[in-house]
Amino acid sequence: MSGSLARSDRDDVARARTDGALETLVGYNLKRAYMLFQTDFRETMGDDGLTPRSFSALSLVVERPGITQSDVSRCLGIERSGLVAMIDDLERRGHLRRVPVPGDRRVQALQATPDGCAAYDRMLAEVRAHEARVLATLDADERETLVTLLRKLRTARKDQGE
Amino acid sequence: MSGSLARSDRDDVARARTDGALETLVGYNLKRAYMLFQTDFRETMGDDGLTPRSFSALSLVVERPGITQSDVSRCLGIERSGLVAMIDDLERRGHLRRVPVPGDRRVQALQATPDGCAAYDRMLAEVRAHEARVLATLDADERETLVTLLRKLRTARKDQGE
DNA sequence: TATTGTTATACTCTATAACTATA
DNA sequence: TATAGTTATAGAGTATAACAATA
């Protein structure tokens, strides 16, 4: 039954090294690393800055002028409905505009404004600095390996049957 | 001003390869990879299965009998308050019990039940299978490298001044 | 004063479903 | 019948703040 534990036993437990099954699981370590990035990203961008998600959307719009919301949602793997408020916000900030497309009146192409492009360039620099900060403990090779492995994980997935 | 785009231009855009700044950012790739794991984890555990979080808590309790809620929250990097409902749930499932500690009446040590240990072993096997599935595109070396890099990212952080 | 467990609360994120207008 | 954009809504996840009991 062992209903209770002595104080010293608990202290031993607390001192145990962190080497359980959890540490061997990729998912767990992935989540912890992701949380690190998330937190620092938000601190970097400030209270009324872009979120990781809206930054990624803006990035897509800047780099692929004329992309539609549906395209963005597919590229980022998120729901179309979630994009509306985000694009509203980016438009309100003056970073982009919704532009009608002659050939298809259902669609509105997304076009970054000059100000939006400039703001994006500044933010991208900040984001790279933020990543350098969080990745400080890895050398250049390790960083590249990490990105490569993460991308491999994802891109290869699309091709599979599943 | 270029108010609108022709259909064919948009199609070109849609066909563009996915090689923008986003793909070079660790944070973005980390998030996408994390989403992959999360989704598959939940599918693996089923509708009334443990969440990634409660599984990690149970793992800690099984491997460090007598650990307290505060210890768990510190190990996992989450708030104490968030643990209460989780531990309630694990207790309701019969996986663990709250056990009074003689030396300190504020504390309740967490003790996995025999059933809880058995259930954990089964779940851990399922989780490992789930990880093997999601990691199918990486070979053994790559998987180990990935875990190592993710852990290095995190563990080294603690030691820093910040 | 500090810590453990707890409650209440609010906020963010995000998906689902349904609607409309077009195609 | 399918797609783009939209709206409304609900649910999960999680943090914050406060409190009681104990140290």
Short mmCIF file of C-alpha atoms (C1' of nucleotides) in Angstrom, two decimals:
data_model
loop_
_atom_site.label_atom_id
_atom_site.label_comp_id
_atom_site.label_asym_id
_atom_site.label_seq_id
_atom_site.Cartn_x
_atom_site.Cartn_y
_atom_site.Cartn_z
CA MET A 1 0.00 0.00 0.00
CA SER A 2 2.81 2.45 0.90
CA GLY A 3 0.52 5.32 1.70
CA SER A 4 3.12 8.03 2.11
CA LEU A 5 6.73 8.99 1.60
CA ALA A 6 9.32 10.41 3.95
CA ARG A 7 10.69 13.87 3.30
CA SER A 8 14.16 12.64 2.42
CA ASP A 9 12.78 10.29 -0.21
CA ARG A 10 11.05 13.15 -1.96
CA ASP A 11 14.22 15.19 -1.92
CA ASP A 12 16.07 12.38 -3.64
CA VAL A 13 13.37 12.33 -6.25
CA ALA A 14 13.63 16.06 -6.79
CA ARG A 15 17.38 15.76 -7.30
CA ALA A 16 17.07 13.01 -9.88
CA ARG A 17 18.63 13.90 -13.23
CA THR A 18 16.27 14.76 -16.08
CA ASP A 19 16.83 11.66 -18.14
CA GLY A 20 13.51 9.90 -18.39
CA ALA A 21 11.60 8.63 -21.38
CA LEU A 22 10.34 12.14 -22.01
CA GLU A 23 13.77 13.41 -22.91
CA THR A 24 14.09 10.76 -25.60
CA LEU A 25 10.82 11.70 -27.26
CA VAL A 26 11.07 13.97 -30.26
CA GLY A 27 7.58 15.37 -29.78
CA TYR A 28 8.30 16.52 -26.26
CA ASN A 29 11.59 18.15 -27.16
CA LEU A 30 10.01 19.70 -30.20
CA LYS A 31 7.33 21.30 -28.09
CA ARG A 32 9.76 22.67 -25.54
CA ALA A 33 11.94 24.14 -28.29
CA TYR A 34 8.90 25.58 -30.01
CA MET A 35 7.77 27.26 -26.79
CA LEU A 36 11.21 28.85 -26.46
CA PHE A 37 10.95 30.32 -29.92
CA GLN A 38 7.38 31.43 -29.49
CA THR A 39 8.02 33.29 -26.28
CA ASP A 40 11.10 35.05 -27.57
CA PHE A 41 9.42 35.87 -30.87
CA ARG A 42 6.57 37.63 -29.11
CA GLU A 43 8.93 39.51 -26.84
CA THR A 44 10.93 40.56 -29.87
CA MET A 45 7.91 41.85 -31.76
CA GLY A 46 6.43 43.64 -28.78
CA ASP A 47 2.90 43.89 -27.48
CA ASP A 48 1.30 45.20 -30.65
CA GLY A 49 3.67 43.47 -33.02
CA LEU A 50 2.87 40.72 -35.48
CA THR A 51 2.36 37.21 -34.22
CA PRO A 52 4.40 34.35 -35.64
CA ARG A 53 1.39 33.50 -37.76
CA SER A 54 0.68 36.93 -39.18
CA PHE A 55 4.38 37.45 -39.81
CA SER A 56 4.48 34.27 -41.84
CA ALA A 57 1.42 35.39 -43.79
CA LEU A 58 2.99 38.77 -44.53
CA SER A 59 6.17 37.04 -45.61
CA LEU A 60 4.24 35.03 -48.15
CA VAL A 61 2.41 38.09 -49.47
CA VAL A 62 5.64 40.07 -49.83
CA GLU A 63 7.42 37.27 -51.62
CA ARG A 64 4.53 36.18 -53.81
CA PRO A 65 2.66 39.31 -54.79
CA GLY A 66 -0.91 38.59 -55.80
CA ILE A 67 -1.25 35.44 -53.72
CA THR A 68 -4.80 34.78 -52.48
CA GLN A 69 -5.99 34.07 -48.96
CA SER A 70 -6.78 30.52 -49.94
CA ASP A 71 -3.27 30.05 -51.25
CA VAL A 72 -1.84 31.45 -48.05
CA SER A 73 -3.97 29.13 -45.96
CA ARG A 74 -2.82 26.14 -47.98
CA CYS A 75 0.84 27.16 -47.81
CA LEU A 76 0.76 27.67 -44.07
CA GLY A 77 -1.48 24.71 -43.36
CA ILE A 78 -4.13 26.74 -41.58
CA GLU A 79 -7.85 27.31 -42.09
CA ARG A 80 -9.10 29.95 -44.52
CA SER A 81 -11.43 31.31 -41.88
CA GLY A 82 -8.55 32.08 -39.59
CA LEU A 83 -6.94 34.26 -42.21
CA VAL A 84 -9.68 36.84 -42.49
CA ALA A 85 -9.00 38.62 -39.21
CA MET A 86 -5.25 38.35 -39.77
CA ILE A 87 -5.44 39.92 -43.22
CA ASP A 88 -7.80 42.56 -41.83
CA ASP A 89 -5.15 43.39 -39.27
CA LEU A 90 -2.32 43.51 -41.80
CA GLU A 91 -4.46 45.75 -44.00
CA ARG A 92 -5.29 48.02 -41.06
CA ARG A 93 -1.57 48.35 -40.37
CA GLY A 94 -1.09 49.38 -43.98
CA HIS A 95 1.16 46.43 -44.78
CA LEU A 96 -0.98 45.09 -47.61
CA ARG A 97 -4.14 45.58 -49.63
CA ARG A 98 -6.84 43.34 -51.03
CA VAL A 99 -6.87 43.83 -54.78
CA PRO A 100 -9.70 42.66 -57.05
CA VAL A 101 -8.75 40.18 -59.75
CA PRO A 102 -10.31 40.83 -63.19
CA GLY A 103 -10.65 37.23 -64.25
CA ASP A 104 -12.35 35.91 -61.10
CA ARG A 105 -14.57 38.05 -58.96
CA ARG A 106 -14.54 35.63 -56.04
CA VAL A 107 -10.86 36.27 -55.48
CA GLN A 108 -8.98 39.16 -53.98
CA ALA A 109 -5.25 39.14 -54.61
CA LEU A 110 -3.07 40.23 -51.71
CA GLN A 111 -0.57 42.94 -52.51
CA ALA A 112 2.01 44.24 -50.05
CA THR A 113 2.32 48.04 -49.97
CA PRO A 114 5.74 49.72 -50.25
CA ASP A 115 5.47 50.53 -46.55
CA GLY A 116 4.53 46.93 -45.89
CA CYS A 117 7.58 45.67 -47.76
CA ALA A 118 9.84 48.03 -45.84
CA ALA A 119 8.25 47.05 -42.53
CA TYR A 120 8.63 43.39 -43.47
CA ASP A 121 12.32 43.85 -44.21
CA ARG A 122 12.84 45.46 -40.81
CA MET A 123 10.86 42.75 -39.06
CA LEU A 124 12.68 39.99 -40.90
CA ALA A 125 15.95 41.41 -39.62
CA GLU A 126 14.56 41.45 -36.09
CA VAL A 127 13.33 37.90 -36.48
CA ARG A 128 16.73 36.74 -37.67
CA ALA A 129 18.31 38.43 -34.68
CA HIS A 130 15.77 36.73 -32.43
CA GLU A 131 16.59 33.36 -33.96
CA ALA A 132 20.31 33.96 -33.56
CA ARG A 133 19.65 34.68 -29.90
CA VAL A 134 17.61 31.56 -29.26
CA LEU A 135 19.99 29.45 -31.32
CA ALA A 136 23.07 30.88 -29.62
CA THR A 137 24.05 27.52 -28.21
CA LEU A 138 24.24 25.90 -31.64
CA ASP A 139 26.99 26.55 -34.14
CA ALA A 140 26.31 27.34 -37.78
CA ASP A 141 26.48 23.72 -38.90
CA GLU A 142 24.12 22.60 -36.20
CA ARG A 143 21.61 25.30 -37.07
CA GLU A 144 21.60 24.31 -40.69
CA THR A 145 21.28 20.65 -39.79
CA LEU A 146 18.33 21.45 -37.56
CA VAL A 147 16.49 23.37 -40.27
CA THR A 148 17.25 20.67 -42.79
CA LEU A 149 15.91 17.92 -40.56
CA LEU A 150 12.77 19.87 -39.66
CA ARG A 151 12.06 20.60 -43.30
CA LYS A 152 12.76 17.04 -44.33
CA LEU A 153 10.24 15.90 -41.76
CA ARG A 154 7.58 18.12 -43.26
CA THR A 155 8.18 18.20 -46.98
CA ALA A 156 8.54 14.46 -47.31
CA ARG A 157 5.20 14.05 -45.57
CA LYS A 158 3.21 15.63 -48.39
CA ASP A 159 4.34 12.99 -50.87
CA GLN A 160 3.30 10.06 -48.74
CA GLY A 161 0.01 8.27 -49.17
CA GLU A 162 -1.32 8.58 -45.59
CA MET B 1 -0.39 51.89 -58.82
CA SER B 2 -1.07 48.49 -60.41
CA GLY B 3 -4.53 48.01 -58.98
CA SER B 4 -5.07 44.45 -60.09
CA LEU B 5 -3.46 41.34 -61.51
CA ALA B 6 -4.34 39.21 -64.50
CA ARG B 7 -5.36 35.61 -63.94
CA SER B 8 -2.23 34.16 -65.53
CA ASP B 9 -0.02 36.20 -63.23
CA ARG B 10 -1.71 34.75 -60.18
CA ASP B 11 -1.27 31.27 -61.54
CA ASP B 12 2.44 31.86 -61.91
CA VAL B 13 2.53 33.00 -58.33
CA ALA B 14 0.68 29.93 -57.15
CA ARG B 15 3.19 27.72 -58.94
CA ALA B 16 6.19 29.39 -57.38
CA ARG B 17 8.40 27.00 -55.42
CA THR B 18 8.24 27.17 -51.63
CA ASP B 19 11.63 28.64 -51.02
CA GLY B 20 11.11 31.98 -49.33
CA ALA B 21 12.55 33.43 -46.17
CA LEU B 22 10.04 31.44 -44.17
CA GLU B 23 11.62 28.14 -45.10
CA THR B 24 14.95 29.32 -43.74
CA LEU B 25 13.53 30.28 -40.36
CA VAL B 26 13.95 27.74 -37.60
CA GLY B 27 10.91 28.98 -35.69
CA TYR B 28 8.60 28.47 -38.62
CA ASN B 29 9.89 24.99 -39.41
CA LEU B 30 9.78 24.11 -35.74
CA LYS B 31 6.15 25.07 -35.53
CA ARG B 32 5.17 23.11 -38.62
CA ALA B 33 6.99 20.04 -37.34
CA TYR B 34 5.41 20.45 -33.92
CA MET B 35 1.94 20.63 -35.46
CA LEU B 36 2.63 17.38 -37.30
CA PHE B 37 3.52 15.65 -34.06
CA GLN B 38 0.65 17.13 -32.12
CA THR B 39 -1.98 16.09 -34.62
CA ASP B 40 -0.68 12.55 -34.94
CA PHE B 41 -0.24 12.23 -31.19
CA ARG B 42 -3.88 13.10 -30.58
CA GLU B 43 -5.07 10.74 -33.29
CA THR B 44 -2.92 8.01 -31.78
CA MET B 45 -4.30 8.52 -28.27
CA GLY B 46 -7.90 8.77 -29.40
CA ASP B 47 -10.71 11.07 -28.36
CA ASP B 48 -10.60 10.36 -24.66
CA GLY B 49 -6.91 9.65 -24.51
CA LEU B 50 -4.25 11.64 -22.73
CA THR B 51 -3.04 14.88 -24.24
CA PRO B 52 0.66 15.42 -24.89
CA ARG B 53 0.76 17.44 -21.70
CA SER B 54 -0.96 14.98 -19.41
CA PHE B 55 1.07 12.16 -20.88
CA SER B 56 4.26 14.01 -20.05
CA ALA B 57 3.00 14.61 -16.52
CA LEU B 58 2.16 10.93 -16.07
CA SER B 59 5.56 10.00 -17.41
CA LEU B 60 7.21 12.13 -14.75
CA VAL B 61 5.06 10.66 -11.98
CA VAL B 62 5.77 7.09 -13.08
CA GLU B 63 9.50 7.67 -13.32
CA ARG B 64 9.85 9.75 -10.18
CA PRO B 65 7.45 8.33 -7.63
CA GLY B 66 6.55 10.87 -4.99
CA ILE B 67 7.13 13.92 -7.14
CA THR B 68 4.94 16.89 -6.23
CA GLN B 69 2.75 19.00 -8.50
CA SER B 70 5.10 21.93 -8.08
CA ASP B 71 8.01 19.77 -9.14
CA VAL B 72 6.10 18.60 -12.19
CA SER B 73 5.21 22.14 -13.16
CA ARG B 74 8.84 23.20 -12.90
CA CYS B 75 10.09 20.19 -14.87
CA LEU B 76 7.61 20.74 -17.67
CA GLY B 77 7.85 24.50 -17.62
CA ILE B 78 4.14 25.05 -17.06
CA GLU B 79 2.06 26.79 -14.39
CA ARG B 80 1.14 25.04 -11.15
CA SER B 81 -2.47 26.06 -11.59
CA GLY B 82 -2.71 24.26 -14.89
CA LEU B 83 -1.70 21.02 -13.27
CA VAL B 84 -4.62 20.71 -10.89
CA ALA B 85 -7.22 19.73 -13.48
CA MET B 86 -4.71 17.49 -15.22
CA ILE B 87 -3.85 15.61 -12.04
CA ASP B 88 -7.56 15.43 -11.20
CA ASP B 89 -8.10 13.76 -14.55
CA LEU B 90 -5.21 11.32 -14.13
CA GLU B 91 -6.52 10.47 -10.68
CA ARG B 92 -10.04 9.96 -12.03
CA ARG B 93 -8.62 7.56 -14.61
CA GLY B 94 -6.98 5.64 -11.79
CA HIS B 95 -3.48 6.27 -13.10
CA LEU B 96 -2.19 7.95 -9.96
CA ARG B 97 -3.06 9.06 -6.43
CA ARG B 98 -2.31 12.10 -4.30
CA VAL B 99 -0.52 10.87 -1.20
CA PRO B 100 0.02 12.96 1.94
CA VAL B 101 3.61 13.60 2.96
CA PRO B 102 4.32 13.26 6.71
CA GLY B 103 7.01 15.93 6.90
CA ASP B 104 5.16 18.70 5.07
CA ARG B 105 1.41 19.01 5.18
CA ARG B 106 1.26 21.47 2.29
CA VAL B 107 2.48 18.84 -0.09
CA GLN B 108 0.82 15.86 -1.69
CA ALA B 109 3.18 13.42 -3.33
CA LEU B 110 2.04 11.92 -6.61
CA GLN B 111 2.13 8.17 -6.80
CA ALA B 112 1.33 6.15 -9.91
CA THR B 113 -0.92 3.15 -9.31
CA PRO B 114 0.05 -0.30 -10.63
CA ASP B 115 -2.70 0.11 -13.23
CA GLY B 116 -1.34 3.55 -14.03
CA CYS B 117 2.15 2.16 -14.56
CA ALA B 118 0.82 -0.56 -16.82
CA ALA B 119 -1.28 1.93 -18.77
CA TYR B 120 1.72 4.21 -19.07
CA ASP B 121 3.86 1.40 -20.46
CA ARG B 122 1.22 0.67 -23.08
CA MET B 123 0.85 4.34 -23.96
CA LEU B 124 4.59 4.84 -24.17
CA ALA B 125 4.76 2.01 -26.70
CA GLU B 126 2.00 3.68 -28.71
CA VAL B 127 3.75 7.00 -28.51
CA ARG B 128 7.00 5.48 -29.73
CA ALA B 129 5.12 3.93 -32.63
CA HIS B 130 3.54 7.28 -33.36
CA GLU B 131 6.93 8.95 -33.37
CA ALA B 132 8.36 6.28 -35.65
CA ARG B 133 5.50 6.99 -38.02
CA VAL B 134 5.96 10.75 -38.08
CA LEU B 135 9.73 10.36 -38.27
CA ALA B 136 9.55 7.76 -41.03
CA THR B 137 11.39 10.00 -43.46
CA LEU B 138 14.43 10.30 -41.23
CA ASP B 139 16.94 7.53 -40.66
CA ALA B 140 18.12 6.52 -37.18
CA ASP B 141 21.10 8.89 -37.23
CA GLU B 142 19.00 11.80 -38.29
CA ARG B 143 16.45 11.14 -35.57
CA GLU B 144 19.09 11.06 -32.91
CA THR B 145 20.69 14.21 -34.27
CA LEU B 146 17.34 15.95 -34.20
CA VAL B 147 16.67 15.06 -30.57
CA THR B 148 20.19 16.03 -29.61
CA LEU B 149 19.92 19.44 -31.25
CA LEU B 150 16.51 20.13 -29.76
CA ARG B 151 17.71 19.20 -26.30
CA LYS B 152 20.90 21.21 -26.67
CA LEU B 153 18.77 24.21 -27.56
CA ARG B 154 16.80 23.85 -24.37
CA THR B 155 19.20 22.58 -21.74
CA ALA B 156 21.88 25.11 -22.54
CA ARG B 157 19.32 27.87 -22.12
CA LYS B 158 18.86 27.24 -18.42
CA ASP B 159 22.50 27.95 -17.69
CA GLN B 160 22.54 31.29 -19.46
CA GLY B 161 22.09 34.58 -17.73
CA GLU B 162 19.27 35.82 -20.00
"C1'" DT C 1 7.72 35.75 4.16
"C1'" DA C 2 7.70 32.00 1.07
"C1'" DT C 3 5.61 27.80 -0.74
"C1'" DT C 4 1.83 24.21 -2.01
"C1'" DG C 5 -2.21 23.38 -3.80
"C1'" DT C 6 -6.23 25.39 -5.30
"C1'" DT C 7 -10.00 28.27 -7.59
"C1'" DA C 8 -11.78 31.59 -10.61
"C1'" DT C 9 -11.11 33.95 -14.55
"C1'" DA C 10 -9.92 35.68 -18.86
"C1'" DC C 11 -7.54 35.52 -22.96
"C1'" DT C 12 -5.48 33.59 -27.11
"C1'" DC C 13 -5.51 30.43 -30.65
"C1'" DT C 14 -7.75 27.90 -33.80
"C1'" DA C 15 -11.04 24.81 -35.93
"C1'" DT C 16 -15.96 23.88 -37.44
"C1'" DA C 17 -19.92 24.95 -39.70
"C1'" DA C 18 -22.73 27.63 -42.29
"C1'" DC C 19 -23.57 31.43 -45.50
"C1'" DT C 20 -22.85 34.40 -50.09
"C1'" DA C 21 -21.23 35.26 -54.34
"C1'" DT C 22 -19.22 33.67 -57.79
"C1'" DA C 23 -17.45 30.05 -61.13
"C1'" DT D 1 -21.16 21.21 -57.86
"C1'" DA D 2 -16.97 23.47 -56.31
"C1'" DT D 3 -14.31 27.45 -54.71
"C1'" DA D 4 -13.16 32.22 -52.33
"C1'" DG D 5 -14.06 34.89 -48.80
"C1'" DT D 6 -16.60 35.65 -44.82
"C1'" DT D 7 -19.04 35.27 -40.21
"C1'" DA D 8 -20.30 33.29 -35.94
"C1'" DT D 9 -19.21 30.29 -32.58
"C1'" DA D 10 -17.35 27.05 -29.59
"C1'" DG D 11 -13.64 24.59 -27.61
"C1'" DA D 12 -9.00 23.76 -26.10
"C1'" DG D 13 -5.01 25.43 -23.88
"C1'" DT D 14 -2.95 28.21 -20.85
"C1'" DA D 15 -1.62 32.08 -18.02
"C1'" DT D 16 -2.75 35.45 -14.20
"C1'" DA D 17 -4.19 36.63 -9.88
"C1'" DA D 18 -5.84 35.75 -5.64
"C1'" DC D 19 -6.63 32.77 -1.48
"C1'" DA D 20 -6.06 29.26 2.41
"C1'" DA D 21 -3.12 26.29 4.78
"C1'" DT D 22 1.31 25.46 6.10
"C1'" DA D 23 6.26 26.15 6.57
#
